[in-house]
Amino acid sequence: MAGESGLGALAGPRGVAAPVGHSDALWQACWRHARLLASGDERRLHDDQGHYFPGLKLNYTENLLAGDGQSADAIAVTARLADGSLYRMSRAELRRQVIALAHALRQGGVAEGDRVVLVPRSDARAVVAVLAVAAIGASLALASPEMGPSLVVDRFKPLAPRLILTHAGAMPHDTGMPLADRVAQVVKALPSLEAAIVLDDASSLLPPLGLPVIDLSQALAEGLDEHGAATPLWPRFPFHQPLFITRTAGADGRLESLVHGAGGVLLEHVKEHRLHLGIDGRSQVFAPSSVASALWLWQLSSLASGAGIVLYDGPVRDARTLWRIAQDGGATVFVAHASYLRLGEHAGLAPGREFDLAALRSLLYTGMTLDDAAARWVQEKVKRLPLQALCMNPDLLGCLLLQGAAPSLAHADNHSLGLGVRVAERGNGLEGELVCQAHFPSRPLGFLDDPQGARFAATYLQRTPGGWSSGERVEWAPDGSLLQRGRVDGLMNVRGALVAPAELLPLLREFPEIRESAVVEQQQAGQLGEGRAVLLLALREGASLDGSLIARMRRRFAEAGSPAHVPDLVLEVRELPRLADGSVCIAALRDVVNDRPVTDMRRLLNPGSLRALRGDPALRLPTVPAGPLPPPPAPGWRSRQDHEAYLQALWEKIFGFSPIGLDDDFFEIGGHSLLAARIFTDIQLSTDQRLAPSTLLKAPTIRQLAAVMDQAAWDLPVPLVQLRPGSGRPFFLVHSLAGTFLELWAVLRALDTQRAVYGLQARAVGDENAPYVSVREMAADYIGHMRRVQPEGPYAVGGYSFGGLVAYEIAQQLSRAGEQVELVTLIDTHVHGRYLPLWEWARYCTGWLGVTFRRLRSLPLRGQVDYLRKKSMVLSDRWRVAMGLNPKHPELVGDVLKEANLPPALRRTRGAMLVALREYRPEPYAGRVVFLRASRPSPGDPLPVWRKVAHKLEIDVTPGDHDEMISGANAKALAVALARHL
């Protein structure tokens, strides 16, 4: 039974339906094999209402924590965060925290049958939260943090939840509105909420919400008894107890809340994990995905088979990111998106040689078909192991089709029909919808607020009488295997996320240019059940579909929804096809967009409306262009305008619309990881400049990205660059630790001042001079360049972070030379921890030691030795600097693990400045100093130092922490504060 699975583990050939009666024997055998903890009578298989095992009671959480008898010391969760930290949680600790939180929830009044909602990041706290809610018999729904507030509210409001558990703190990869602000909007729009628990202990970031808010650590403490322990609390509930609530589209296209039973989901997952994949107590399952996806819950349930799970919350910075996490987490089963595997192949990566993947024994892929070259790359460059396609059905939280495991496959999409599953064929006999004729335990219980089940039946049971209509469209390949080709209903599977068109229609009504619209999914060659969203617009008279309208729509979709809600293709049509009742015929549009014959043209009032759409060449072009892209300017190009023109042509080709403005944000106009990978691949091939896709997190516009290419601090002949023109005395802005001022582009763009602004960049690493390792030397050099623009004072100078220290020293040296300095601006500038007051220095050291110890513990022995060796070289360099010599290895200063992927020149520049930071003690200064301070100070608060040395200190607080204050809406607030003092 290890070859094929799905909702039935016994396969039949094409055209031969396995006897439906065998399904009862199958599920009884599966139950005995699963060895799940339960009580009651297992002999009665199902009742008159279709509920399986009506005599059994179980607890979903109890079974996941028991882990089929797994040791309490075994690692249950390995979580890698975007900041590079690695956290491991044993089964004993997971059990302790789940029990404590479950007790706290009960003490707070949450009970069986209540509904709870979660907006968590993918980390160990999310696991604790989900299991605690399930333990007390409540139902839960999940939304991912990147979703817009309005979309989250639309999903949660019908549930009338009593409690929300959420993260609130910011992470480096966040884009758009801060998470705390999103959560606040969601909470205020859900009047049924009675309390909130903040999973990352960041409740202080939330504004007043009008209800009790506590941190997870406090809730855990309240759930423990006076001895610091908690008594296990495992009440058992009926097999069909409602547990997960997901979002789907009903037969009429309306959004529905779909309820899943605990026992059915658990049994189906255990069957797939153990019988198909051989997951057991020796397994570590790594399936990076959104917490709101079916795949995340599928991975979570592998705890019931004794496995550990490996979680990641962060961006895929490059082709190595997930392989490194698979190595660090000891993954035995790795579920990757096919596009990520292709990215590794195109980058020439050899993960099997670069990483220790000895534990890895199975690789599954989702999203699209792997071509032969990519499949060979896996076998040759990763390792020889089973390579399988995994097709999740989001309405079932499981798989109707699972591929047979084999090191090499005759067909990349080879699937088999499970027991009782058949294809309800369409007219040509070559394709149809997957229908399950046999009853199965994991069938959802129904829709919320559908007491008679009418809407549920219309969606799943009436399309094919006597069977469950899955909505999954499949096609027979010539060799008899099955190809998954999207859905027959209105739902869209876009880059692994299930998107209902009904979620987009309210947003489209905000645009007065649009008369009517429709959104359909288009399958493309090489896709595996996933497609792209095509938005069809009929515009009002006088309106035109130009780049400006498309950009505004994309921004709105990304802001209110998620990247998956941004259509990949936008087309204009004169009119939409209509039925006799006046409604738009979505089925006809899906057929035409996917180049299939329309089922019944006679039903349409205006069949001619489809003619022009069928011939539109844009429908035949891939989402990410595979052909040649715009050539770069001629050799020797160096102007900023050349870079901008090249990038603008590149973006317009890849995004598929024009014009795209120089200041349009990549993420706001619908950019995602596939497009980013394509952009940076072309930049490298065309310009020989290798930039990581994560560059877009700091430089998300064409103008900013051109600056990265044109003004990299390690490749410039002079350090002085005009950032914006103006009149009068200029303002000089000193670079940060990165050697540039790129982080401040959002601030500079919003800055309203008559002054010219000049940027001072770090000395080029590529010339004959080594980077400076002294703040005083930097200041002396930069003053010479400043005098070329402004020969005499009064001077105004400032800097963000490390740049503020250099600006402060520039002011010191100018004052000693008799020059007048009118303003020194320190933008959240810190000093080295050893110059802090004693109590702050102690806190700084304690935090540093804790981080270092955790990282050392997360490394294998060889990695620990290498880490300590590099740190000993740093200590040697400190002695050299103290003796007046230059360090030999500045690139090793700082976080050698977190910054390992930075270009060597940047690591060297950054390391040299960290050496300079350590050696610089600010001295008293009598002039005017403005300290623009983050509202949420970082550890090692420098304010006491600046109060002591700056005699005329003015403090201005701006929103955000050290990183958040320079992006998004916070950047505008910082720009206003800066302009106020210039």
PDB file of N, CA and C in Angstrom, residues 874-955:
ATOM      1  N   VAL A 874      38.522  37.192  15.134  1.00  0.00           N
ATOM      2  CA  VAL A 874      38.012  38.531  15.431  1.00  0.00           C
ATOM      3  C   VAL A 874      38.711  39.096  16.664  1.00  0.00           C
ATOM      4  N   LEU A 875      38.879  38.275  17.708  1.00  0.00           N
ATOM      5  CA  LEU A 875      39.581  38.739  18.911  1.00  0.00           C
ATOM      6  C   LEU A 875      41.015  39.137  18.585  1.00  0.00           C
ATOM      7  N   SER A 876      41.662  38.382  17.701  1.00  0.00           N
ATOM      8  CA  SER A 876      43.021  38.726  17.277  1.00  0.00           C
ATOM      9  C   SER A 876      43.040  40.077  16.574  1.00  0.00           C
ATOM     10  N   ASP A 877      42.024  40.327  15.751  1.00  0.00           N
ATOM     11  CA  ASP A 877      41.952  41.608  15.046  1.00  0.00           C
ATOM     12  C   ASP A 877      41.719  42.762  16.017  1.00  0.00           C
ATOM     13  N   ARG A 878      40.991  42.525  17.091  1.00  0.00           N
ATOM     14  CA  ARG A 878      40.797  43.587  18.089  1.00  0.00           C
ATOM     15  C   ARG A 878      42.146  43.999  18.684  1.00  0.00           C
ATOM     16  N   TRP A 879      42.998  43.022  18.940  1.00  0.00           N
ATOM     17  CA  TRP A 879      44.331  43.328  19.454  1.00  0.00           C
ATOM     18  C   TRP A 879      45.116  44.143  18.421  1.00  0.00           C
ATOM     19  N   ARG A 880      44.992  43.806  17.130  1.00  0.00           N
ATOM     20  CA  ARG A 880      45.694  44.541  16.077  1.00  0.00           C
ATOM     21  C   ARG A 880      45.224  45.999  16.033  1.00  0.00           C
ATOM     22  N   VAL A 881      43.908  46.188  16.127  1.00  0.00           N
ATOM     23  CA  VAL A 881      43.376  47.555  16.084  1.00  0.00           C
ATOM     24  C   VAL A 881      43.868  48.351  17.288  1.00  0.00           C
ATOM     25  N   ALA A 882      43.902  47.716  18.470  1.00  0.00           N
ATOM     26  CA  ALA A 882      44.392  48.395  19.662  1.00  0.00           C
ATOM     27  C   ALA A 882      45.855  48.813  19.513  1.00  0.00           C
ATOM     28  N   MET A 883      46.614  48.073  18.690  1.00  0.00           N
ATOM     29  CA  MET A 883      48.025  48.385  18.448  1.00  0.00           C
ATOM     30  C   MET A 883      48.221  49.333  17.273  1.00  0.00           C
ATOM     31  N   GLY A 884      47.098  49.826  16.679  1.00  0.00           N
ATOM     32  CA  GLY A 884      47.196  50.762  15.564  1.00  0.00           C
ATOM     33  C   GLY A 884      47.312  50.110  14.209  1.00  0.00           C
ATOM     34  N   LEU A 885      47.078  48.803  14.131  1.00  0.00           N
ATOM     35  CA  LEU A 885      47.160  48.077  12.870  1.00  0.00           C
ATOM     36  C   LEU A 885      45.763  47.815  12.313  1.00  0.00           C
ATOM     37  N   ASN A 886      45.688  47.591  11.006  1.00  0.00           N
ATOM     38  CA  ASN A 886      44.410  47.267  10.395  1.00  0.00           C
ATOM     39  C   ASN A 886      44.058  45.802  10.661  1.00  0.00           C
ATOM     40  N   PRO A 887      42.766  45.498  10.817  1.00  0.00           N
ATOM     41  CA  PRO A 887      42.376  44.098  11.017  1.00  0.00           C
ATOM     42  C   PRO A 887      42.579  43.294   9.733  1.00  0.00           C
ATOM     43  N   LYS A 888      42.844  42.008   9.890  1.00  0.00           N
ATOM     44  CA  LYS A 888      43.035  41.136   8.733  1.00  0.00           C
ATOM     45  C   LYS A 888      41.718  40.548   8.222  1.00  0.00           C
ATOM     46  N   HIS A 889      40.750  40.404   9.118  1.00  0.00           N
ATOM     47  CA  HIS A 889      39.513  39.721   8.737  1.00  0.00           C
ATOM     48  C   HIS A 889      38.270  40.512   9.170  1.00  0.00           C
ATOM     49  N   PRO A 890      38.067  41.727   8.665  1.00  0.00           N
ATOM     50  CA  PRO A 890      36.875  42.482   9.073  1.00  0.00           C
ATOM     51  C   PRO A 890      35.574  41.821   8.636  1.00  0.00           C
ATOM     52  N   GLU A 891      35.634  40.979   7.585  1.00  0.00           N
ATOM     53  CA  GLU A 891      34.410  40.328   7.126  1.00  0.00           C
ATOM     54  C   GLU A 891      33.851  39.342   8.144  1.00  0.00           C
ATOM     55  N   LEU A 892      34.639  38.974   9.159  1.00  0.00           N
ATOM     56  CA  LEU A 892      34.175  38.028  10.173  1.00  0.00           C
ATOM     57  C   LEU A 892      33.550  38.724  11.368  1.00  0.00           C
ATOM     58  N   VAL A 893      33.616  40.051  11.414  1.00  0.00           N
ATOM     59  CA  VAL A 893      33.018  40.785  12.525  1.00  0.00           C
ATOM     60  C   VAL A 893      31.506  40.813  12.327  1.00  0.00           C
ATOM     61  N   GLY A 894      30.765  40.650  13.391  1.00  0.00           N
ATOM     62  CA  GLY A 894      29.314  40.664  13.293  1.00  0.00           C
ATOM     63  C   GLY A 894      28.753  39.261  13.341  1.00  0.00           C
ATOM     64  N   ASP A 895      27.585  39.093  12.727  1.00  0.00           N
ATOM     65  CA  ASP A 895      26.883  37.815  12.759  1.00  0.00           C
ATOM     66  C   ASP A 895      27.334  36.970  11.580  1.00  0.00           C
ATOM     67  N   VAL A 896      28.341  36.118  11.781  1.00  0.00           N
ATOM     68  CA  VAL A 896      28.912  35.354  10.669  1.00  0.00           C
ATOM     69  C   VAL A 896      27.925  34.329  10.124  1.00  0.00           C
ATOM     70  N   LEU A 897      26.917  33.955  10.886  1.00  0.00           N
ATOM     71  CA  LEU A 897      25.918  33.008  10.391  1.00  0.00           C
ATOM     72  C   LEU A 897      24.834  33.728   9.607  1.00  0.00           C
ATOM     73  N   LYS A 898      24.286  34.769  10.198  1.00  0.00           N
ATOM     74  CA  LYS A 898      23.173  35.479   9.571  1.00  0.00           C
ATOM     75  C   LYS A 898      23.601  36.194   8.294  1.00  0.00           C
ATOM     76  N   GLU A 899      24.867  36.675   8.247  1.00  0.00           N
ATOM     77  CA  GLU A 899      25.320  37.472   7.116  1.00  0.00           C
ATOM     78  C   GLU A 899      26.178  36.683   6.140  1.00  0.00           C
ATOM     79  N   ALA A 900      26.128  35.349   6.243  1.00  0.00           N
ATOM     80  CA  ALA A 900      26.994  34.529   5.401  1.00  0.00           C
ATOM     81  C   ALA A 900      26.683  34.682   3.923  1.00  0.00           C
ATOM     82  N   ASN A 901      25.428  35.062   3.577  1.00  0.00           N
ATOM     83  CA  ASN A 901      25.050  35.156   2.177  1.00  0.00           C
ATOM     84  C   ASN A 901      25.322  36.532   1.577  1.00  0.00           C
ATOM     85  N   LEU A 902      25.779  37.501   2.378  1.00  0.00           N
ATOM     86  CA  LEU A 902      26.083  38.814   1.831  1.00  0.00           C
ATOM     87  C   LEU A 902      27.313  38.739   0.934  1.00  0.00           C
ATOM     88  N   PRO A 903      27.395  39.602  -0.084  1.00  0.00           N
ATOM     89  CA  PRO A 903      28.591  39.615  -0.927  1.00  0.00           C
ATOM     90  C   PRO A 903      29.836  39.846  -0.072  1.00  0.00           C
ATOM     91  N   PRO A 904      30.970  39.219  -0.421  1.00  0.00           N
ATOM     92  CA  PRO A 904      32.188  39.363   0.396  1.00  0.00           C
ATOM     93  C   PRO A 904      32.593  40.811   0.619  1.00  0.00           C
ATOM     94  N   ALA A 905      32.483  41.644  -0.441  1.00  0.00           N
ATOM     95  CA  ALA A 905      32.871  43.046  -0.292  1.00  0.00           C
ATOM     96  C   ALA A 905      31.996  43.753   0.734  1.00  0.00           C
ATOM     97  N   LEU A 906      30.704  43.455   0.708  1.00  0.00           N
ATOM     98  CA  LEU A 906      29.799  44.078   1.677  1.00  0.00           C
ATOM     99  C   LEU A 906      30.104  43.589   3.083  1.00  0.00           C
ATOM    100  N   ARG A 907      30.395  42.290   3.258  1.00  0.00           N
ATOM    101  CA  ARG A 907      30.737  41.777   4.583  1.00  0.00           C
ATOM    102  C   ARG A 907      31.989  42.456   5.117  1.00  0.00           C
ATOM    103  N   ARG A 908      32.956  42.694   4.226  1.00  0.00           N
ATOM    104  CA  ARG A 908      34.196  43.329   4.662  1.00  0.00           C
ATOM    105  C   ARG A 908      33.949  44.786   5.071  1.00  0.00           C
ATOM    106  N   THR A 909      33.166  45.490   4.261  1.00  0.00           N
ATOM    107  CA  THR A 909      32.842  46.883   4.590  1.00  0.00           C
ATOM    108  C   THR A 909      32.067  46.962   5.906  1.00  0.00           C
ATOM    109  N   ARG A 910      31.051  46.115   6.031  1.00  0.00           N
ATOM    110  CA  ARG A 910      30.223  46.126   7.239  1.00  0.00           C
ATOM    111  C   ARG A 910      31.053  45.749   8.465  1.00  0.00           C
ATOM    112  N   GLY A 911      31.922  44.744   8.316  1.00  0.00           N
ATOM    113  CA  GLY A 911      32.760  44.328   9.429  1.00  0.00           C
ATOM    114  C   GLY A 911      33.711  45.421   9.876  1.00  0.00           C
ATOM    115  N   ALA A 912      34.294  46.160   8.902  1.00  0.00           N
ATOM    116  CA  ALA A 912      35.202  47.252   9.247  1.00  0.00           C
ATOM    117  C   ALA A 912      34.479  48.311  10.075  1.00  0.00           C
ATOM    118  N   MET A 913      33.225  48.586   9.717  1.00  0.00           N
ATOM    119  CA  MET A 913      32.468  49.601  10.462  1.00  0.00           C
ATOM    120  C   MET A 913      32.077  49.112  11.850  1.00  0.00           C
ATOM    121  N   LEU A 914      31.836  47.820  11.995  1.00  0.00           N
ATOM    122  CA  LEU A 914      31.565  47.296  13.328  1.00  0.00           C
ATOM    123  C   LEU A 914      32.796  47.419  14.226  1.00  0.00           C
ATOM    124  N   VAL A 915      33.977  47.235  13.633  1.00  0.00           N
ATOM    125  CA  VAL A 915      35.214  47.480  14.387  1.00  0.00           C
ATOM    126  C   VAL A 915      35.280  48.943  14.803  1.00  0.00           C
ATOM    127  N   ALA A 916      34.968  49.842  13.848  1.00  0.00           N
ATOM    128  CA  ALA A 916      34.995  51.276  14.157  1.00  0.00           C
ATOM    129  C   ALA A 916      33.980  51.633  15.238  1.00  0.00           C
ATOM    130  N   LEU A 917      32.796  51.020  15.163  1.00  0.00           N
ATOM    131  CA  LEU A 917      31.754  51.254  16.174  1.00  0.00           C
ATOM    132  C   LEU A 917      32.255  50.872  17.561  1.00  0.00           C
ATOM    133  N   ARG A 918      32.928  49.745  17.650  1.00  0.00           N
ATOM    134  CA  ARG A 918      33.387  49.278  18.953  1.00  0.00           C
ATOM    135  C   ARG A 918      34.418  50.214  19.564  1.00  0.00           C
ATOM    136  N   GLU A 919      35.231  50.836  18.724  1.00  0.00           N
ATOM    137  CA  GLU A 919      36.329  51.651  19.227  1.00  0.00           C
ATOM    138  C   GLU A 919      35.950  53.104  19.486  1.00  0.00           C
ATOM    139  N   TYR A 920      34.734  53.505  19.075  1.00  0.00           N
ATOM    140  CA  TYR A 920      34.398  54.940  19.167  1.00  0.00           C
ATOM    141  C   TYR A 920      33.570  55.234  20.412  1.00  0.00           C
ATOM    142  N   ARG A 921      34.115  56.088  21.286  1.00  0.00           N
ATOM    143  CA  ARG A 921      33.393  56.579  22.458  1.00  0.00           C
ATOM    144  C   ARG A 921      33.044  58.051  22.220  1.00  0.00           C
ATOM    145  N   PRO A 922      31.752  58.398  22.145  1.00  0.00           N
ATOM    146  CA  PRO A 922      31.389  59.799  21.925  1.00  0.00           C
ATOM    147  C   PRO A 922      31.892  60.693  23.052  1.00  0.00           C
ATOM    148  N   GLU A 923      32.434  61.846  22.662  1.00  0.00           N
ATOM    149  CA  GLU A 923      32.917  62.832  23.638  1.00  0.00           C
ATOM    150  C   GLU A 923      31.933  63.990  23.735  1.00  0.00           C
ATOM    151  N   PRO A 924      32.045  64.788  24.793  1.00  0.00           N
ATOM    152  CA  PRO A 924      31.106  65.912  24.957  1.00  0.00           C
ATOM    153  C   PRO A 924      31.138  66.868  23.769  1.00  0.00           C
ATOM    154  N   TYR A 925      29.954  67.387  23.445  1.00  0.00           N
ATOM    155  CA  TYR A 925      29.812  68.305  22.303  1.00  0.00           C
ATOM    156  C   TYR A 925      28.841  69.406  22.706  1.00  0.00           C
ATOM    157  N   ALA A 926      29.206  70.646  22.403  1.00  0.00           N
ATOM    158  CA  ALA A 926      28.439  71.792  22.884  1.00  0.00           C
ATOM    159  C   ALA A 926      27.393  72.274  21.903  1.00  0.00           C
ATOM    160  N   GLY A 927      27.407  71.776  20.646  1.00  0.00           N
ATOM    161  CA  GLY A 927      26.470  72.253  19.631  1.00  0.00           C
ATOM    162  C   GLY A 927      25.106  71.584  19.711  1.00  0.00           C
ATOM    163  N   ARG A 928      24.248  71.963  18.759  1.00  0.00           N
ATOM    164  CA  ARG A 928      22.880  71.452  18.727  1.00  0.00           C
ATOM    165  C   ARG A 928      22.857  70.044  18.149  1.00  0.00           C
ATOM    166  N   VAL A 929      22.226  69.118  18.874  1.00  0.00           N
ATOM    167  CA  VAL A 929      22.087  67.735  18.436  1.00  0.00           C
ATOM    168  C   VAL A 929      20.614  67.352  18.531  1.00  0.00           C
ATOM    169  N   VAL A 930      20.063  66.833  17.430  1.00  0.00           N
ATOM    170  CA  VAL A 930      18.689  66.337  17.409  1.00  0.00           C
ATOM    171  C   VAL A 930      18.728  64.808  17.333  1.00  0.00           C
ATOM    172  N   PHE A 931      18.099  64.171  18.297  1.00  0.00           N
ATOM    173  CA  PHE A 931      18.066  62.708  18.338  1.00  0.00           C
ATOM    174  C   PHE A 931      16.665  62.267  17.927  1.00  0.00           C
ATOM    175  N   LEU A 932      16.537  61.728  16.686  1.00  0.00           N
ATOM    176  CA  LEU A 932      15.270  61.191  16.200  1.00  0.00           C
ATOM    177  C   LEU A 932      15.188  59.738  16.667  1.00  0.00           C
ATOM    178  N   ARG A 933      14.413  59.526  17.683  1.00  0.00           N
ATOM    179  CA  ARG A 933      14.418  58.262  18.435  1.00  0.00           C
ATOM    180  C   ARG A 933      13.229  57.389  18.032  1.00  0.00           C
ATOM    181  N   ALA A 934      13.446  56.098  17.856  1.00  0.00           N
ATOM    182  CA  ALA A 934      12.357  55.157  17.571  1.00  0.00           C
ATOM    183  C   ALA A 934      11.449  55.040  18.789  1.00  0.00           C
ATOM    184  N   SER A 935      10.140  54.931  18.531  1.00  0.00           N
ATOM    185  CA  SER A 935       9.197  54.858  19.648  1.00  0.00           C
ATOM    186  C   SER A 935       9.335  53.558  20.425  1.00  0.00           C
ATOM    187  N   ARG A 936       9.860  52.517  19.757  1.00  0.00           N
ATOM    188  CA  ARG A 936      10.111  51.247  20.456  1.00  0.00           C
ATOM    189  C   ARG A 936      11.617  51.004  20.439  1.00  0.00           C
ATOM    190  N   PRO A 937      12.321  51.449  21.477  1.00  0.00           N
ATOM    191  CA  PRO A 937      13.790  51.346  21.486  1.00  0.00           C
ATOM    192  C   PRO A 937      14.266  49.901  21.422  1.00  0.00           C
ATOM    193  N   SER A 938      15.412  49.712  20.792  1.00  0.00           N
ATOM    194  CA  SER A 938      16.046  48.398  20.730  1.00  0.00           C
ATOM    195  C   SER A 938      16.823  48.154  22.020  1.00  0.00           C
ATOM    196  N   PRO A 939      17.230  46.904  22.268  1.00  0.00           N
ATOM    197  CA  PRO A 939      18.077  46.633  23.445  1.00  0.00           C
ATOM    198  C   PRO A 939      19.354  47.461  23.390  1.00  0.00           C
ATOM    199  N   GLY A 940      19.830  47.873  24.544  1.00  0.00           N
ATOM    200  CA  GLY A 940      21.022  48.726  24.591  1.00  0.00           C
ATOM    201  C   GLY A 940      20.666  50.174  24.289  1.00  0.00           C
ATOM    202  N   ASP A 941      19.668  50.704  24.982  1.00  0.00           N
ATOM    203  CA  ASP A 941      19.168  52.063  24.735  1.00  0.00           C
ATOM    204  C   ASP A 941      20.295  53.085  24.887  1.00  0.00           C
ATOM    205  N   PRO A 942      20.618  53.872  23.835  1.00  0.00           N
ATOM    206  CA  PRO A 942      21.734  54.817  23.897  1.00  0.00           C
ATOM    207  C   PRO A 942      21.368  56.178  24.486  1.00  0.00           C
ATOM    208  N   LEU A 943      20.091  56.396  24.789  1.00  0.00           N
ATOM    209  CA  LEU A 943      19.672  57.728  25.225  1.00  0.00           C
ATOM    210  C   LEU A 943      20.452  58.242  26.433  1.00  0.00           C
ATOM    211  N   PRO A 944      20.720  57.418  27.459  1.00  0.00           N
ATOM    212  CA  PRO A 944      21.520  57.936  28.580  1.00  0.00           C
ATOM    213  C   PRO A 944      22.892  58.461  28.157  1.00  0.00           C
ATOM    214  N   VAL A 945      23.505  57.832  27.161  1.00  0.00           N
ATOM    215  CA  VAL A 945      24.813  58.298  26.686  1.00  0.00           C
ATOM    216  C   VAL A 945      24.681  59.656  26.018  1.00  0.00           C
ATOM    217  N   TRP A 946      23.683  59.800  25.123  1.00  0.00           N
ATOM    218  CA  TRP A 946      23.530  61.078  24.415  1.00  0.00           C
ATOM    219  C   TRP A 946      23.133  62.205  25.378  1.00  0.00           C
ATOM    220  N   ARG A 947      22.330  61.889  26.387  1.00  0.00           N
ATOM    221  CA  ARG A 947      21.988  62.924  27.373  1.00  0.00           C
ATOM    222  C   ARG A 947      23.242  63.423  28.096  1.00  0.00           C
ATOM    223  N   LYS A 948      24.188  62.532  28.293  1.00  0.00           N
ATOM    224  CA  LYS A 948      25.393  62.882  29.046  1.00  0.00           C
ATOM    225  C   LYS A 948      26.368  63.717  28.216  1.00  0.00           C
ATOM    226  N   VAL A 949      26.532  63.383  26.905  1.00  0.00           N
ATOM    227  CA  VAL A 949      27.597  64.031  26.122  1.00  0.00           C
ATOM    228  C   VAL A 949      27.097  65.187  25.265  1.00  0.00           C
ATOM    229  N   ALA A 950      25.815  65.180  24.843  1.00  0.00           N
ATOM    230  CA  ALA A 950      25.291  66.257  23.993  1.00  0.00           C
ATOM    231  C   ALA A 950      24.631  67.305  24.883  1.00  0.00           C
ATOM    232  N   HIS A 951      25.252  68.468  24.974  1.00  0.00           N
ATOM    233  CA  HIS A 951      24.790  69.490  25.919  1.00  0.00           C
ATOM    234  C   HIS A 951      23.530  70.195  25.447  1.00  0.00           C
ATOM    235  N   LYS A 952      23.258  70.210  24.135  1.00  0.00           N
ATOM    236  CA  LYS A 952      22.048  70.839  23.599  1.00  0.00           C
ATOM    237  C   LYS A 952      21.253  69.771  22.832  1.00  0.00           C
ATOM    238  N   LEU A 953      20.784  68.795  23.567  1.00  0.00           N
ATOM    239  CA  LEU A 953      20.107  67.651  22.963  1.00  0.00           C
ATOM    240  C   LEU A 953      18.610  67.902  22.855  1.00  0.00           C
ATOM    241  N   GLU A 954      18.077  67.701  21.652  1.00  0.00           N
ATOM    242  CA  GLU A 954      16.637  67.735  21.413  1.00  0.00           C
ATOM    243  C   GLU A 954      16.196  66.326  21.013  1.00  0.00           C
ATOM    244  N   ILE A 955      15.107  65.863  21.584  1.00  0.00           N
ATOM    245  CA  ILE A 955      14.634  64.504  21.327  1.00  0.00           C
ATOM    246  C   ILE A 955      13.299  64.568  20.607  1.00  0.00           C
TER     247      ILE A 955
END
